[in-house]
Coordinates of C-alpha atoms in Angstrom, one line a residue:
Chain A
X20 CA -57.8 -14.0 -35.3
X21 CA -57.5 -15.5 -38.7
X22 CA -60.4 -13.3 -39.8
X23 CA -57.9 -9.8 -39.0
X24 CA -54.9 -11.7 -41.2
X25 CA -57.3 -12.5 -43.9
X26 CA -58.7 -9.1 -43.8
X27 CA -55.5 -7.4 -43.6
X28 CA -53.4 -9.3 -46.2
X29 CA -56.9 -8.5 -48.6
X30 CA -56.4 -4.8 -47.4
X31 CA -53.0 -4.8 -48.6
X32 CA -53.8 -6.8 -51.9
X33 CA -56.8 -4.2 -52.8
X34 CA -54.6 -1.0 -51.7
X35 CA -52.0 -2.3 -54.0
X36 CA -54.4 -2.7 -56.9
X37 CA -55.9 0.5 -56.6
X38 CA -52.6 2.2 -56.4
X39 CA -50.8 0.5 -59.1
X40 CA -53.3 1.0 -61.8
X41 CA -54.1 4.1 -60.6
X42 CA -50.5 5.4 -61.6
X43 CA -48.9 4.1 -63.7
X44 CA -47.7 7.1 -65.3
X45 CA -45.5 7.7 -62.9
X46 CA -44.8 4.0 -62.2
X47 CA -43.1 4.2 -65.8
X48 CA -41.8 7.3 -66.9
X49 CA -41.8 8.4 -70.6
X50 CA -39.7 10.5 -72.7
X51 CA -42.0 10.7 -75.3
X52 CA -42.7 14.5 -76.3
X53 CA -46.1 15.2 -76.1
X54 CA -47.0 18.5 -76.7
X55 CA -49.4 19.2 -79.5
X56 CA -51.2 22.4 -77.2
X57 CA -50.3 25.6 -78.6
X58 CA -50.3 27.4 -75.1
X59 CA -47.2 25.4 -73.9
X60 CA -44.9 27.6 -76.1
X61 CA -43.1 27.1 -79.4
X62 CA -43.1 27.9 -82.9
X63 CA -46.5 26.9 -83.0
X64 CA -47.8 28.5 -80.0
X65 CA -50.8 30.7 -80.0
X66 CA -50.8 34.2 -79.1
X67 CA -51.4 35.5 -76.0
X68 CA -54.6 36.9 -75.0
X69 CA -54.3 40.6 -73.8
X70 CA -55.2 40.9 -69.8
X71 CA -55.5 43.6 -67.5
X72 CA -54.9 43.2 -63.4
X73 CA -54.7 45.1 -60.8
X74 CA -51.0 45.3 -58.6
X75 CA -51.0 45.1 -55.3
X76 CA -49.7 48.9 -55.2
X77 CA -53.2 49.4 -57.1
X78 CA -51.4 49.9 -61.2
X79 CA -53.5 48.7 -63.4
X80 CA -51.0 46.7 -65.7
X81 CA -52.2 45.4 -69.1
X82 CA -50.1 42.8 -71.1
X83 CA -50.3 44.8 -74.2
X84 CA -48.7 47.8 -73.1
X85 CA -46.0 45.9 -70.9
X86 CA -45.0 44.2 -74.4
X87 CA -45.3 48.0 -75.5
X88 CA -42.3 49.1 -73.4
X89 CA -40.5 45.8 -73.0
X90 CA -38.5 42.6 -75.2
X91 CA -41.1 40.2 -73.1
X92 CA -42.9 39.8 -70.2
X93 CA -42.2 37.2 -67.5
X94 CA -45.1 35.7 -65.2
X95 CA -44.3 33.7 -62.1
X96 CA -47.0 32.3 -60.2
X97 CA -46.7 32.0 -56.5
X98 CA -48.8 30.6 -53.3
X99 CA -45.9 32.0 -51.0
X100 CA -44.2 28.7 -50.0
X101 CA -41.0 27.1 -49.7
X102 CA -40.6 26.4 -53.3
X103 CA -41.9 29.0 -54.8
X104 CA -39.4 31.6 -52.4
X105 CA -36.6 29.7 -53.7
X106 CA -37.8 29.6 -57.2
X107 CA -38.2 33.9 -56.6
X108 CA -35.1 34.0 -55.3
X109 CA -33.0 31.9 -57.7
X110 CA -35.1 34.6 -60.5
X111 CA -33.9 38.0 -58.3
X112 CA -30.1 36.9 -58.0
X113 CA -29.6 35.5 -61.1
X114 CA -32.4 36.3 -63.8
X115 CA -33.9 39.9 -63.2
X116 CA -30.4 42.3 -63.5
X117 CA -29.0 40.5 -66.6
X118 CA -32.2 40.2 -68.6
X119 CA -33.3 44.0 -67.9
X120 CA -35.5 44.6 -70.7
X121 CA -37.9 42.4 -69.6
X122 CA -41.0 43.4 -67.5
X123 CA -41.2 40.7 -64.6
X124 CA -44.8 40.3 -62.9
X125 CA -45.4 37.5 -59.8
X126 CA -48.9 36.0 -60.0
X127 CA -50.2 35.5 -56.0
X128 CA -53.7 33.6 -57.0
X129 CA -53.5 32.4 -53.3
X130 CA -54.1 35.8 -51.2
X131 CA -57.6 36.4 -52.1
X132 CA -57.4 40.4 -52.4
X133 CA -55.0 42.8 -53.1
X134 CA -54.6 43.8 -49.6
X135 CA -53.5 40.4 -48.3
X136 CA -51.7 39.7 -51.5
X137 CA -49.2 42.9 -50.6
X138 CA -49.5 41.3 -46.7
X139 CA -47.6 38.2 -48.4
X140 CA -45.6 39.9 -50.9
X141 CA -44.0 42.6 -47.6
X142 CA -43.4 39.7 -45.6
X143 CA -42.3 37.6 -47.7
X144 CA -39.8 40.2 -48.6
X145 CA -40.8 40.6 -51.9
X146 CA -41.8 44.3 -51.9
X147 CA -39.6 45.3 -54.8
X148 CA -41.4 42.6 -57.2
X149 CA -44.8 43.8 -59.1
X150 CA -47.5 41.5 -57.8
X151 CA -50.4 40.9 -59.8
X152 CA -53.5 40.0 -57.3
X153 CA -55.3 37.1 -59.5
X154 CA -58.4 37.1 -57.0
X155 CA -60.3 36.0 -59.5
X156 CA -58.1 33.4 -61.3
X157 CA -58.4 34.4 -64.3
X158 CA -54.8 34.9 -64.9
X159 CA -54.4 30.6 -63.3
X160 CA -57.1 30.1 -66.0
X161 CA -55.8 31.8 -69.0
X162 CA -52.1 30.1 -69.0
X163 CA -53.5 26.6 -67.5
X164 CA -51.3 27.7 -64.7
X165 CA -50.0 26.2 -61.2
X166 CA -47.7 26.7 -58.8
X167 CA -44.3 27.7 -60.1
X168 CA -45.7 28.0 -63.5
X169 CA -43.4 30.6 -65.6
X170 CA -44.8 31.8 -68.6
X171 CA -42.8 33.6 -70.7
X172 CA -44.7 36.2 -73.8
X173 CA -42.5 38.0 -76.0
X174 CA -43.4 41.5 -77.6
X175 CA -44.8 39.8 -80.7
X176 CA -46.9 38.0 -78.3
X177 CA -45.9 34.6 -78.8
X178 CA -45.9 32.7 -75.8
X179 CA -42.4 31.1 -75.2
X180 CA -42.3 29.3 -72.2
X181 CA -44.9 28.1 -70.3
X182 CA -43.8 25.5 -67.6
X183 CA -42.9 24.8 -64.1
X184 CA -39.3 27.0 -63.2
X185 CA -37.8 24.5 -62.2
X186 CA -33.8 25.4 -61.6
X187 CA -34.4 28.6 -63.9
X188 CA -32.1 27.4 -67.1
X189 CA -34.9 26.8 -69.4
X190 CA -36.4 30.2 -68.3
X191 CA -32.8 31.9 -69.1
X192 CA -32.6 29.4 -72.3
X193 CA -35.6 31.6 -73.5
X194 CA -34.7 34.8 -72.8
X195 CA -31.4 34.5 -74.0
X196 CA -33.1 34.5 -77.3
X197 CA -34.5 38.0 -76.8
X198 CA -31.2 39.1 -77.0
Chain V
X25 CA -61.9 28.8 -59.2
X26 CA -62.9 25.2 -60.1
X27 CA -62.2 22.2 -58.3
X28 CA -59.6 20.7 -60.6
X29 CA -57.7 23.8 -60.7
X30 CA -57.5 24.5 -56.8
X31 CA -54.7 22.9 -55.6
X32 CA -52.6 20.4 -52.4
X33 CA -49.6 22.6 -52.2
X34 CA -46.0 21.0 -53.8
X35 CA -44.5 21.4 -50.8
X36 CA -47.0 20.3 -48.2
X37 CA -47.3 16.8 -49.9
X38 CA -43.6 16.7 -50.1
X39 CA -43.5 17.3 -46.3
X40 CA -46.0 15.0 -45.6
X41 CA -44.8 12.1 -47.5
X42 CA -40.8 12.3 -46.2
X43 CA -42.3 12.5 -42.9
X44 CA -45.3 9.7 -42.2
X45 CA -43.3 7.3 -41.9
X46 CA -40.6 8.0 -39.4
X47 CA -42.5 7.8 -36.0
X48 CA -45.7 6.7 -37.6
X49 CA -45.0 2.8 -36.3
X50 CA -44.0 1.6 -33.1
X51 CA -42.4 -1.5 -31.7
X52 CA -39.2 -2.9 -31.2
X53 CA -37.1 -5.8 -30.4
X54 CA -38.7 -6.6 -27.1
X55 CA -42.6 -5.7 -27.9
X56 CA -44.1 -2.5 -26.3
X57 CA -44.1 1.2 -28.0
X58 CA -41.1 2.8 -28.8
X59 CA -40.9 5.6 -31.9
X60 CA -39.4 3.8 -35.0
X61 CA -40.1 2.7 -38.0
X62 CA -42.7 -0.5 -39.1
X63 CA -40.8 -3.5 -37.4
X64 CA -41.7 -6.8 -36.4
X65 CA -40.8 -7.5 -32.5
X66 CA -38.5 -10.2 -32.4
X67 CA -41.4 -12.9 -30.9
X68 CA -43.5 -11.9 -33.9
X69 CA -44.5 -13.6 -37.0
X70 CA -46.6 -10.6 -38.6
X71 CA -47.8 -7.5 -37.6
X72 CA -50.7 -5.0 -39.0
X73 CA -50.4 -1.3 -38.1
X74 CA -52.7 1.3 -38.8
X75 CA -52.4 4.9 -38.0
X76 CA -53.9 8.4 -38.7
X77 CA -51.7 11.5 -39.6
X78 CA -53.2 14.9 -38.9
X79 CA -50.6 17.4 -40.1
X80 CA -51.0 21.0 -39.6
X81 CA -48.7 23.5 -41.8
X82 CA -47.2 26.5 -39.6
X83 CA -45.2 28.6 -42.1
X84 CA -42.0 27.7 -43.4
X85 CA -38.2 28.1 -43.7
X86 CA -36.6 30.1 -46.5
X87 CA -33.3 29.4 -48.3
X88 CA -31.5 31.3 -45.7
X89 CA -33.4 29.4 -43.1
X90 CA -35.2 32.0 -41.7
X91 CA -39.1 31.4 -40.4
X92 CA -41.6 32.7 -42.6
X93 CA -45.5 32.6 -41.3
X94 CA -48.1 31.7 -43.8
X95 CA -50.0 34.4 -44.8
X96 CA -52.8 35.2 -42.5
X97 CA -56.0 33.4 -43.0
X98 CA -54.8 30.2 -44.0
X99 CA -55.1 27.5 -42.8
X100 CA -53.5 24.4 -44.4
X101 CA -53.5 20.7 -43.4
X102 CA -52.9 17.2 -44.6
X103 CA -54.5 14.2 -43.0
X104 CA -52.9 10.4 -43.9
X105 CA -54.3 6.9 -43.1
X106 CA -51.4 4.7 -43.0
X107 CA -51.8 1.0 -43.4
X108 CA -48.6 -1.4 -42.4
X109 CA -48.4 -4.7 -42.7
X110 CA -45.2 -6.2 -41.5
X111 CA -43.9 -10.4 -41.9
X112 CA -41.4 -12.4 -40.6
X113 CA -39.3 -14.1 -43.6
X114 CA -36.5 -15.9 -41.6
X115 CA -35.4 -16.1 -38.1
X116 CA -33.5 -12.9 -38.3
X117 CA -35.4 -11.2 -41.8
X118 CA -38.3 -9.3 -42.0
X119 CA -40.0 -7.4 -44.3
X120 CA -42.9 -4.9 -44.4
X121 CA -45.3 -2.6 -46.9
X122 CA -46.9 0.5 -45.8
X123 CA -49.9 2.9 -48.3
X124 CA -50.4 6.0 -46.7
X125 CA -54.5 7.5 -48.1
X126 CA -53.7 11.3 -48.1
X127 CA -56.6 13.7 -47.9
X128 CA -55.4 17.5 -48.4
X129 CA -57.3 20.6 -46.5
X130 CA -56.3 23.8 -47.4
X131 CA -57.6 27.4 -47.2
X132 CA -55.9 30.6 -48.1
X133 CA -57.5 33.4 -47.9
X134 CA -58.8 33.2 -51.6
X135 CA -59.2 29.8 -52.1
X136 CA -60.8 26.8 -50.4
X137 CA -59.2 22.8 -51.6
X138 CA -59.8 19.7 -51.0
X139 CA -58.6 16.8 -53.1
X140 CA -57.4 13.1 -51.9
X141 CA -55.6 10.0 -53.2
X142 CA -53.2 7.3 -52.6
X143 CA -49.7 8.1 -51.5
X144 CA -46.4 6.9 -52.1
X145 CA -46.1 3.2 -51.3
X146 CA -43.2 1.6 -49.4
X147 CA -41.7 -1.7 -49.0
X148 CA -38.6 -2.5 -46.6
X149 CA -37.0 -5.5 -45.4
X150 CA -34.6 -5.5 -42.1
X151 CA -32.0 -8.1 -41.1
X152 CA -31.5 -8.5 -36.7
X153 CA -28.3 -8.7 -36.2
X154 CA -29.3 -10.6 -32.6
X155 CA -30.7 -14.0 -32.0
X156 CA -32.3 -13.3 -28.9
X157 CA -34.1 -10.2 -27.6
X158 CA -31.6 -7.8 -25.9
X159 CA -33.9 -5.9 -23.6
X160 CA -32.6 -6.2 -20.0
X161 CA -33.6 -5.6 -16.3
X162 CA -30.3 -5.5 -14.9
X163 CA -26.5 -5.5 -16.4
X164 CA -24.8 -7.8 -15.3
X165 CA -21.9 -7.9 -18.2
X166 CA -20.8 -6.5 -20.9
X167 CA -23.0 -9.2 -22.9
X168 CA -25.9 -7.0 -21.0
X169 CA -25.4 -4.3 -23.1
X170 CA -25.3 -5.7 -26.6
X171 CA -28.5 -3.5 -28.7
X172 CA -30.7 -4.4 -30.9
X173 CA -29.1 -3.4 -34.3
X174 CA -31.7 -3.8 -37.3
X175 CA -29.9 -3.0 -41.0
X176 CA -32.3 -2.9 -43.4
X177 CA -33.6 -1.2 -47.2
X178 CA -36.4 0.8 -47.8
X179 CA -37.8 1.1 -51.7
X180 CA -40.9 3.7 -52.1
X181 CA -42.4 3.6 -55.2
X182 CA -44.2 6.4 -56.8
X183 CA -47.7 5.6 -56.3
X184 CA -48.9 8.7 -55.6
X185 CA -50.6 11.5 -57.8
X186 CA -47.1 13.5 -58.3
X187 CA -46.6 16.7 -60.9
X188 CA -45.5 14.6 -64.1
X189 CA -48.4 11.9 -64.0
X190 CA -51.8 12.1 -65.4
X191 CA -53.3 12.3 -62.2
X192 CA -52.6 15.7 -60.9
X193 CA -53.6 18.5 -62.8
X194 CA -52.4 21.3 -60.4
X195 CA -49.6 21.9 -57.8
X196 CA -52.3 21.1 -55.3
X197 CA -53.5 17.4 -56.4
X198 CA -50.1 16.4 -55.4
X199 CA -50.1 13.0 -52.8
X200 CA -46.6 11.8 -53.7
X201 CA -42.9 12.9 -55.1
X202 CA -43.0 10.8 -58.5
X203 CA -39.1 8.9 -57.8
X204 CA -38.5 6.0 -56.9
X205 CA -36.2 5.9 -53.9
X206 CA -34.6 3.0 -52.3
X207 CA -33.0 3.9 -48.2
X208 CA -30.5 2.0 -46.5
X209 CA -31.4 2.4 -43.1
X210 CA -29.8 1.6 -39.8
X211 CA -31.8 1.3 -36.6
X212 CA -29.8 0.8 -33.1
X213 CA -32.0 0.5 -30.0
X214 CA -31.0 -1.0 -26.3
X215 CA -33.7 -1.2 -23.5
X216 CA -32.2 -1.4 -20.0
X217 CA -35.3 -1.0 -17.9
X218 CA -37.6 1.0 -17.6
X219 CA -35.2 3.1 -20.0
X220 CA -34.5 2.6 -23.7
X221 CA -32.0 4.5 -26.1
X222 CA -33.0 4.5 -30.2
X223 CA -30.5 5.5 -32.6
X224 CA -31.6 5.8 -36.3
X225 CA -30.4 6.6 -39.5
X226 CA -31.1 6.0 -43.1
X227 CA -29.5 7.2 -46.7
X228 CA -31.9 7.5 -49.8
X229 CA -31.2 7.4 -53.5
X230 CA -33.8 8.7 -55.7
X231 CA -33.8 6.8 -59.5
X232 CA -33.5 9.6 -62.7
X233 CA -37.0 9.7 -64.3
X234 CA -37.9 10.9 -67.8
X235 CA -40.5 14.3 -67.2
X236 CA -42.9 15.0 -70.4
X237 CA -45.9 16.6 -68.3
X238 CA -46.1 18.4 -65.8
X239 CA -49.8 18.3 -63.9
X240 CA -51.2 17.2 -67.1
X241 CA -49.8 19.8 -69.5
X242 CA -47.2 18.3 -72.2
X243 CA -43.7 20.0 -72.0
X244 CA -40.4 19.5 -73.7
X245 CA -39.0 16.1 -72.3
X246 CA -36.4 16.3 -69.7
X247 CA -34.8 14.2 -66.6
X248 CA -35.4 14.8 -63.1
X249 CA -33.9 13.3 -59.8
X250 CA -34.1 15.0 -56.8
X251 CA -31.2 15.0 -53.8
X252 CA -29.6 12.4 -51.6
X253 CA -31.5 12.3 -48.7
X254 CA -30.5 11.6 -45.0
X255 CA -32.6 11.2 -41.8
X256 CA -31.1 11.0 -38.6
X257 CA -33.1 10.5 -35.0
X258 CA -32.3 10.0 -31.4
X259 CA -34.1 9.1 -29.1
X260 CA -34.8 8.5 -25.4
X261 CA -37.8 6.2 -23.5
X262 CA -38.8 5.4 -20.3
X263 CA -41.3 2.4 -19.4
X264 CA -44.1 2.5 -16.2
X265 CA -45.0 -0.9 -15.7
X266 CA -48.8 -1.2 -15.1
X267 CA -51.0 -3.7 -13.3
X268 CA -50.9 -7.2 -15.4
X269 CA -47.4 -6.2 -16.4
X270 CA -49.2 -3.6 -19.1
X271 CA -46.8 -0.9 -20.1
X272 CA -46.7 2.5 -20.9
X273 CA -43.7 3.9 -22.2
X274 CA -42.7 7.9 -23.0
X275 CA -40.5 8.8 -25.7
X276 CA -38.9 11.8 -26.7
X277 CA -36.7 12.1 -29.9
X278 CA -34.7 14.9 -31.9
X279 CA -35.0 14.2 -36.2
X280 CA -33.2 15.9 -38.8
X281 CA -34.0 15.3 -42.4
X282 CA -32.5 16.9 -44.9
X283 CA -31.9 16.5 -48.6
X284 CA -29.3 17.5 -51.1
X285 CA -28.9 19.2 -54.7
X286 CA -31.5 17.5 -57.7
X287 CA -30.6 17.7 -60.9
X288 CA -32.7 18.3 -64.1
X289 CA -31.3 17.1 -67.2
X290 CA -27.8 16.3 -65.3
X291 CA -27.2 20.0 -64.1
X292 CA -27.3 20.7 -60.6
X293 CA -30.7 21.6 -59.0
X294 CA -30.1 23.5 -55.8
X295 CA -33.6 24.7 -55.6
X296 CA -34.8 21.5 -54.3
X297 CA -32.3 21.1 -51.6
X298 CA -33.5 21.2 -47.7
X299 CA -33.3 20.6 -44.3
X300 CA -35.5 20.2 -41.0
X301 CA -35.2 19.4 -37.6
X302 CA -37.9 18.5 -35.6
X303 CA -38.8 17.2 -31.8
X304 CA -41.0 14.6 -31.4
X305 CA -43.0 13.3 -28.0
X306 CA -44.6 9.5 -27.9
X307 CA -46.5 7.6 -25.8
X308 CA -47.7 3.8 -26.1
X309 CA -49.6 1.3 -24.2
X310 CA -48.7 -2.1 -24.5
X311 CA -50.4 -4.9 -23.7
X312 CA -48.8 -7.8 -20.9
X313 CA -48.7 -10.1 -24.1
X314 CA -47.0 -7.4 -26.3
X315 CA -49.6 -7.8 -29.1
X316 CA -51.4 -5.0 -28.9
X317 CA -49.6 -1.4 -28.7
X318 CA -51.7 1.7 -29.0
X319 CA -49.7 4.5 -29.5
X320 CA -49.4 8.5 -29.9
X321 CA -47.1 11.2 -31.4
X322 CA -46.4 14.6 -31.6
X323 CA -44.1 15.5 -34.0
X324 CA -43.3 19.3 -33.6
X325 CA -41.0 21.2 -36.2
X326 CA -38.6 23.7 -34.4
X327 CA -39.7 27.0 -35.9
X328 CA -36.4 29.1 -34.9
X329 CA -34.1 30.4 -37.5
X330 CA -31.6 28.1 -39.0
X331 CA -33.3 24.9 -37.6
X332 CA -34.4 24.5 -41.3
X333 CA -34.1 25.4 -45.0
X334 CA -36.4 25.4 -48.0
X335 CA -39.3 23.7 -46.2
X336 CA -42.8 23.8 -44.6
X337 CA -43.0 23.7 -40.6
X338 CA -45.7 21.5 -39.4
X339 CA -46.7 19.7 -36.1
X340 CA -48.1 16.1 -37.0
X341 CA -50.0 14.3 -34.2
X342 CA -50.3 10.4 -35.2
X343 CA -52.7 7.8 -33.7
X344 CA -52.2 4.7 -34.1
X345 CA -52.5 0.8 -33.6
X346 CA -50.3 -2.4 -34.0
X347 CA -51.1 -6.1 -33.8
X348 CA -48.4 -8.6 -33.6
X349 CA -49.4 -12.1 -34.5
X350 CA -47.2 -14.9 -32.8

């Protein structure tokens, strides 16, 4: 019996080691701006790399000509979950119709092909969106992307934005500078 | 798509994590297997429990709360070893740790991930409001029908891989939220048996924490704090007694959990706000002695509309043991 309690309480000692030096980042929070990588957005931010991807209504859309035609271009990316249908929500009823000159394009990176990527995008009831298939991740890749990443590329092609959505205002922050 | 870059979906880890601990642990006033949180019987001195979550994702609830499958092909799950160690302080105090392990299994049709790590660690302490157990055969007077009534606090500390530490470098690394929270909690149970009733509740206040990253990628500074949260359950048990005065008991309980508004730099965050309702079924052996309770549950979310909002569904069936030491 005394063997368990020892072996317990040293359980609990080595679980709480691992896990508190493990994380301390999050432990203790920083305000500290960090960002010195030019992809993140910014006056110093690098210029987007031209891509072309297939829709899931089978358009080929290349960044270049979207910035042709448009103030900017706006990428969501998406797994088709909770968060990001309320993020795609929050950007249909109170983004898309006031910022009009600005090409919007969801990323599904999740679906595997660009049949089950429209599968997700009907149900899901997101049918009037363009999806871009990234079954290849090469779009994930290229913005160092993630779920709810929102990368924003305006026609010079300076990337603006690049960062989770969040509750939207620092997405409408940067497009309200298109204007 | 490389390893680092696949993924433990936001939301399945934040599902996981609000969850594991509500009817992960058993026991109660009197000994014996009831579905509650981590606390001491009132005969014990210490207690270790150890269970396994295996959490399977079924879709989810939009903002509307309608039901939304996942898309075909995928299959998504999230397993959790959770240790508990739980010691008496005073006659009537208690107080208790838990560290979930989270290991994260999840295919879509494009993409296969698996990625582990430690979760978010919790410490609570409880104060009995009784001196005696309460658990009767018989009532005999009002005095009979006094409960158990446990108020305690919960702190859970970010120990997990969350979105703003260095640890996760995608949405799908994720093993906890990244706040500190601390719950006060309120847990009313009376056995008259072979039945017992278990009410519980608890109220949880995430701390404001500076954001400079988010899964390893610098970005302009900001605060975050996520929603008050509330959890209610109710529950209902009924005990066989077995040969050698072993027990098994069956319990069957409604949850709702559900948090409010965030906030990101002090503006209101609705996009974080949710709500689920779940049903869950236990059942526990006891030992005669009380020491030993081996227990199961199957924790199943209601998938009809407006039984949630803004979250994953999933049915979570948790095995698990408890030792009390007196």
């Amino acid at each position: 019996m005394r063997f368990i309690k020892s072996l317990c309480i040293a359980l609990t000692l080595v679980a709480m080691t691992i896990s508190t030096t493990g994380c301390l980042e999050d432990l203790k929070s920083e305000s500290k701006d960090l960002r010195t990588d030019t992809s993140v957005g910014g006056d110093d931010s690098a210029p987007a790399v031209d891509f072309i991807e297939l829709s899931t209504e089978s358009e080929t859309i290349q960044l270049s000509s979207e910035l042709m035609n448009n103030d900017a271009v706006v990428l969501y990316y998406t797994m088709w979950c909770p968060i990001c249908d309320s993020h795609m929500s929050h950007l249909r009823s109170n983004v898309v119709d006031h910022y009009r000159n600005v090409r919007y394009l969801v990323v599904d990176y999740v679906s595997g092909s660009v049949a089950q990527s429209r599968n997700s995008q009907v149900s899901n009831g997101y049918a009037s969106f363009t999806v871009l298939s990234d079954s290849d991740q090469s779009l994930i890749e290229q913005f160092n992307a993630t779920m709810g990443t929102t990368v924003v590329i305006d026609d010079q092609n300076k990337i603006l934005m690049n960062e989770d959505y969040k509750n939207g205002a620092r997405l409408i922050e940067v497009l309200e500078t298109l204007q | 798509m490389r390893i680092r870059r696949t993924w433990v979906n936001n939301a399945l880890s934040i599902s996981a994590l609000l969850l594991s601990s509500s009817t992960a642990y058993a026991a109660s006033c009197c000994g014996g297997g009831n579905a509650t949180s981590l606390v001491l019987p009132k005969f014990g001195n210490q207690m270790i429990d150890v269970s396994f979550d295996m959490e399977d994702y079924k879709g989810y609830w939009n903002q509307e709360g309608d039901y939304t499958k996942d898309p075909a092909g995928s299959d998504l799950n999230q397993y959790r070893l959770n240790l508990g160690y739980a010691h008496r302080v005073a006659d009537n105090w208690q107080a208790s740790v838990t560290l979930p392990y989270v290991w994260n299994d999840n295919t879509y049709p494009g993409v296969v991930s698996k990625e582990n790590g430690v979760g978010d660690m919790s410490a609570s302490f409880w104060y009995e409001t009784f001196d005696q157990v309460t658990c009767v055969y018989q009532v005999n007077s009002l005095a009979d029908l006094r409960p158990a009534i446990y108020i305690g606090g919960t702190l859970t500390l970010p120990t997990g891989k969350s979105a703003y530490g260095d640890d996760a470098t995608s949405s799908f690394d994720i093993t906890g939220r990244g706040l500190y929270r601390f719950d006060a909690n309120l847990l009313i149970e009376k056995t008259v048996y072979p039945f017992t009733v278990t009410l519980q509740g608890s109220y949880g206040k995430y701390l404001e924490r500076d954001v400079n990253q988010e899964y390893g990628t610098a970005v302009a500074p900001y605060k975050k704090n996520l929603g008050d949260r509330t959890f209610v359950s109710a529950s209902l048990g009924y005990t066989y007694f077995l040969e050698e005065l072993d027990t098994l008991t069956f319990t069957a309980a409604l949850a709702d959990l559900r948090e409010g508004e965030g906030e990101i730099d002090g503006v209101s965050d609705p996009l974080t706000e949710f709500e689920k309702q779940s049903v869950a079924l236990t059942t526990a052996y006891a030992s005669s002695d009380l020491r030993w309770v081996f227990k199961g549950t199957f924790s199943h979310a209601l998938r009809q509309d407006g039984r949630g909002e803004n979250f994953p569904t999933t049915d979570i069936l948790t095995l698990g043991v408890s030792y009390a030491f007196y």
